[in-house]
């Protein structure tokens, strides 16, 4: 997680994502799940869409994949909008079965708040998944205090 880049310059979705992220944070805070300003800042500044470059939504008979690289601008817009809804996202489907997801942001906010972390404390996260939770932890604590591990390279590859 230690590599940082200027996502505003490198990310064509940066501006609309920032607006969507602000609305998501407003919604989560209104529900009472972001009372700590440090966690609120993490959710405001960590771009979830970069951790879910593609995900699946349920449709009649299976799943439809929405992705950042889709050539259809309407599907790309749906992908970006969905990345900032307060819902879990199915990130990996194998053989028609959901095997991995990115958790619902408000649930993540509540769990992170419940940790009652203090500056300087270290965290070991078991189950990297998309890497979004680890990125939130890194924002709050610093990259050097967060270690995250997972077994499935197919799921965690994009998290790098």
mmCIF file of C-alpha atoms in Angstrom:
data_model
loop_
_atom_site.group_PDB
_atom_site.id
_atom_site.type_symbol
_atom_site.label_atom_id
_atom_site.label_comp_id
_atom_site.label_asym_id
_atom_site.label_seq_id
_atom_site.Cartn_x
_atom_site.Cartn_y
_atom_site.Cartn_z
ATOM 1 C CA UNK A 1 0.000 0.000 0.000
ATOM 2 C CA UNK A 2 3.020 2.265 0.277
ATOM 3 C CA UNK A 3 3.035 3.618 -3.265
ATOM 4 C CA UNK A 4 1.294 6.970 -3.621
ATOM 5 C CA UNK A 5 0.557 8.846 -6.806
ATOM 6 C CA UNK A 6 -1.290 11.979 -7.737
ATOM 7 C CA UNK A 7 -4.623 10.367 -8.572
ATOM 8 C CA UNK A 8 -6.104 13.686 -9.680
ATOM 9 C CA UNK A 9 -3.689 13.786 -12.590
ATOM 10 C CA UNK A 10 -3.662 10.040 -13.355
ATOM 11 C CA UNK A 11 -7.350 9.315 -12.806
ATOM 12 C CA UNK A 12 -9.895 10.429 -15.407
ATOM 13 C CA UNK A 13 -12.661 9.811 -12.837
ATOM 14 C CA UNK A 14 -11.096 11.905 -10.052
ATOM 15 C CA UNK A 15 -13.456 14.891 -10.206
ATOM 16 C CA UNK A 16 -16.799 13.061 -10.402
ATOM 17 C CA UNK A 17 -15.507 10.505 -7.882
ATOM 18 C CA UNK A 18 -14.659 13.251 -5.376
ATOM 19 C CA UNK A 19 -18.217 14.562 -5.598
ATOM 20 C CA UNK A 20 -19.695 11.077 -5.225
ATOM 21 C CA UNK A 21 -17.343 10.317 -2.320
ATOM 22 C CA UNK A 22 -18.437 13.500 -0.555
ATOM 23 C CA UNK A 23 -22.088 12.463 -0.857
ATOM 24 C CA UNK A 24 -21.305 8.965 0.419
ATOM 25 C CA UNK A 25 -19.475 10.371 3.434
ATOM 26 C CA UNK A 26 -22.339 12.767 4.124
ATOM 27 C CA UNK A 27 -24.774 9.820 4.064
ATOM 28 C CA UNK A 28 -22.606 7.662 6.342
ATOM 29 C CA UNK A 29 -22.051 10.536 8.787
ATOM 30 C CA UNK A 30 -25.780 11.271 8.879
ATOM 31 C CA UNK A 31 -26.269 7.663 9.969
ATOM 32 C CA UNK A 32 -23.896 8.232 12.887
ATOM 33 C CA UNK A 33 -21.061 6.005 11.670
ATOM 34 C CA UNK A 34 -18.327 8.662 11.260
ATOM 35 C CA UNK A 35 -18.112 10.655 14.491
ATOM 36 C CA UNK A 36 -14.281 10.604 14.510
ATOM 37 C CA UNK A 37 -12.885 13.365 12.247
ATOM 38 C CA UNK A 38 -9.840 11.200 11.379
ATOM 39 C CA UNK A 39 -12.051 8.421 9.989
ATOM 40 C CA UNK A 40 -14.255 10.937 8.228
ATOM 41 C CA UNK A 41 -11.148 12.374 6.534
ATOM 42 C CA UNK A 42 -10.042 8.882 5.483
ATOM 43 C CA UNK A 43 -13.401 8.177 3.838
ATOM 44 C CA UNK A 44 -13.389 11.630 2.220
ATOM 45 C CA UNK A 45 -9.929 11.223 0.744
ATOM 46 C CA UNK A 46 -9.479 7.515 -0.110
ATOM 47 C CA UNK A 47 -10.963 6.894 -3.569
ATOM 48 C CA UNK A 48 -12.989 3.647 -3.348
ATOM 49 C CA UNK A 49 -13.362 3.399 -7.127
ATOM 50 C CA UNK A 50 -9.635 2.723 -7.497
ATOM 51 C CA UNK A 51 -10.068 -0.414 -5.365
ATOM 52 C CA UNK A 52 -13.074 -1.702 -7.314
ATOM 53 C CA UNK A 53 -12.016 -1.263 -10.966
ATOM 54 C CA UNK A 54 -14.660 -3.820 -11.802
ATOM 55 C CA UNK A 55 -17.525 -5.422 -9.924
ATOM 56 C CA UNK A 56 -20.651 -7.459 -10.601
ATOM 57 C CA UNK A 57 -24.277 -6.555 -10.066
ATOM 58 C CA UNK A 58 -27.048 -9.091 -9.892
ATOM 59 C CA UNK A 59 -29.268 -9.343 -12.958
ATOM 60 C CA UNK A 60 -31.890 -11.848 -13.992
ATOM 61 C CA UNK A 61 -30.056 -15.139 -14.454
ATOM 62 C CA UNK A 62 -26.672 -14.086 -13.097
ATOM 63 C CA UNK A 63 -24.380 -11.092 -12.922
ATOM 64 C CA UNK A 64 -23.469 -8.122 -15.086
ATOM 65 C CA UNK A 65 -19.928 -6.783 -14.806
ATOM 66 C CA UNK A 66 -19.413 -3.020 -14.599
ATOM 67 C CA UNK A 67 -15.881 -1.719 -15.014
ATOM 68 C CA UNK A 68 -13.795 1.408 -15.390
ATOM 69 C CA UNK A 69 -12.385 0.245 -18.716
ATOM 70 C CA UNK A 70 -15.744 -0.548 -20.335
ATOM 71 C CA UNK A 71 -15.913 1.082 -23.783
ATOM 72 C CA UNK A 72 -19.564 2.052 -23.181
ATOM 73 C CA UNK A 73 -19.648 5.475 -21.427
ATOM 74 C CA UNK A 74 -23.053 4.707 -19.879
ATOM 75 C CA UNK A 75 -21.686 1.545 -18.262
ATOM 76 C CA UNK A 76 -18.608 3.416 -17.033
ATOM 77 C CA UNK A 77 -20.903 6.023 -15.469
ATOM 78 C CA UNK A 78 -22.971 3.263 -13.796
ATOM 79 C CA UNK A 79 -19.738 1.676 -12.539
ATOM 80 C CA UNK A 80 -18.539 4.927 -10.964
ATOM 81 C CA UNK A 81 -21.930 5.704 -9.436
ATOM 82 C CA UNK A 82 -22.151 2.206 -7.955
ATOM 83 C CA UNK A 83 -18.670 2.432 -6.470
ATOM 84 C CA UNK A 84 -19.913 5.235 -4.212
ATOM 85 C CA UNK A 85 -23.250 3.810 -3.155
ATOM 86 C CA UNK A 86 -23.422 2.610 0.428
ATOM 87 C CA UNK A 87 -23.633 -1.046 -0.507
ATOM 88 C CA UNK A 88 -21.351 -4.052 -0.785
ATOM 89 C CA UNK A 89 -19.911 -4.753 -4.230
ATOM 90 C CA UNK A 90 -19.416 -8.256 -5.641
ATOM 91 C CA UNK A 91 -15.826 -8.106 -6.845
ATOM 92 C CA UNK A 92 -15.276 -11.719 -7.877
ATOM 93 C CA UNK A 93 -17.701 -14.250 -9.282
ATOM 94 C CA UNK A 94 -16.484 -17.732 -10.213
ATOM 95 C CA UNK A 95 -18.694 -20.356 -11.787
ATOM 96 C CA UNK A 96 -21.713 -18.154 -11.144
ATOM 97 C CA UNK A 97 -20.944 -17.975 -7.412
ATOM 98 C CA UNK A 98 -19.933 -14.840 -5.509
ATOM 99 C CA UNK A 99 -16.532 -15.459 -3.878
ATOM 100 C CA UNK A 100 -15.415 -11.963 -2.854
ATOM 101 C CA UNK A 101 -16.860 -8.539 -2.219
ATOM 102 C CA UNK A 102 -16.012 -5.070 -1.021
ATOM 103 C CA UNK A 103 -17.963 -4.449 2.178
ATOM 104 C CA UNK A 104 -20.620 -1.789 2.566
ATOM 105 C CA UNK A 105 -18.855 1.504 3.434
ATOM 106 C CA UNK A 106 -21.103 2.347 6.403
ATOM 107 C CA UNK A 107 -20.437 -1.097 7.876
ATOM 108 C CA UNK A 108 -16.701 -0.552 7.380
ATOM 109 C CA UNK A 109 -16.938 2.866 9.046
ATOM 110 C CA UNK A 110 -18.685 1.372 12.055
ATOM 111 C CA UNK A 111 -16.126 -1.429 12.385
ATOM 112 C CA UNK A 112 -13.166 0.931 12.025
ATOM 113 C CA UNK A 113 -14.678 3.297 14.586
ATOM 114 C CA UNK A 114 -15.206 0.359 16.971
ATOM 115 C CA UNK A 115 -11.468 -0.429 16.864
ATOM 116 C CA UNK A 116 -10.850 2.709 18.939
ATOM 117 C CA UNK A 117 -7.397 3.071 17.365
ATOM 118 C CA UNK A 118 -4.944 5.601 18.698
ATOM 119 C CA UNK A 119 -2.149 7.299 16.802
ATOM 120 C CA UNK A 120 0.940 5.093 16.683
ATOM 121 C CA UNK A 121 -0.902 1.791 17.023
ATOM 122 C CA UNK A 122 -0.251 -0.939 14.455
ATOM 123 C CA UNK A 123 -2.856 -3.103 12.730
ATOM 124 C CA UNK A 124 -2.660 -6.558 11.175
ATOM 125 C CA UNK A 125 -5.551 -7.077 8.784
ATOM 126 C CA UNK A 126 -6.331 -10.662 7.803
ATOM 127 C CA UNK A 127 -8.173 -10.685 4.487
ATOM 128 C CA UNK A 128 -6.956 -7.887 2.217
ATOM 129 C CA UNK A 129 -9.698 -8.265 -0.364
ATOM 130 C CA UNK A 130 -9.765 -5.182 -2.569
ATOM 131 C CA UNK A 131 -7.396 -3.257 -0.318
ATOM 132 C CA UNK A 132 -9.892 -0.460 0.360
ATOM 133 C CA UNK A 133 -10.076 -1.121 4.107
ATOM 134 C CA UNK A 134 -6.284 -1.268 4.310
ATOM 135 C CA UNK A 135 -6.076 2.049 2.456
ATOM 136 C CA UNK A 136 -8.467 3.615 4.975
ATOM 137 C CA UNK A 137 -6.319 2.256 7.811
ATOM 138 C CA UNK A 138 -3.144 3.567 6.134
ATOM 139 C CA UNK A 139 -4.708 7.002 5.757
ATOM 140 C CA UNK A 140 -5.583 7.032 9.459
ATOM 141 C CA UNK A 141 -2.401 5.451 10.883
ATOM 142 C CA UNK A 142 0.268 5.704 8.182
ATOM 143 C CA UNK A 143 1.495 3.057 5.756
ATOM 144 C CA UNK A 144 4.157 1.720 8.097
ATOM 145 C CA UNK A 145 1.666 0.725 10.781
ATOM 146 C CA UNK A 146 -0.658 -1.383 8.627
ATOM 147 C CA UNK A 147 0.055 -4.929 7.482
ATOM 148 C CA UNK A 148 -2.527 -6.799 5.453
ATOM 149 C CA UNK A 149 -2.457 -10.393 4.237
ATOM 150 C CA UNK A 150 -4.648 -12.612 2.096
ATOM 151 C CA UNK A 151 -4.357 -16.014 0.445
ATOM 152 C CA UNK A 152 -6.038 -15.455 -2.912
ATOM 153 C CA UNK A 153 -3.819 -13.675 -5.466
ATOM 154 C CA UNK A 154 -6.746 -13.465 -7.895
ATOM 155 C CA UNK A 155 -8.669 -11.329 -5.441
ATOM 156 C CA UNK A 156 -5.824 -9.252 -4.042
ATOM 157 C CA UNK A 157 -3.889 -8.544 -7.252
ATOM 158 C CA UNK A 158 -5.708 -5.263 -7.892
ATOM 159 C CA UNK A 159 -5.164 -4.190 -4.256
ATOM 160 C CA UNK A 160 -1.438 -3.834 -4.912
#
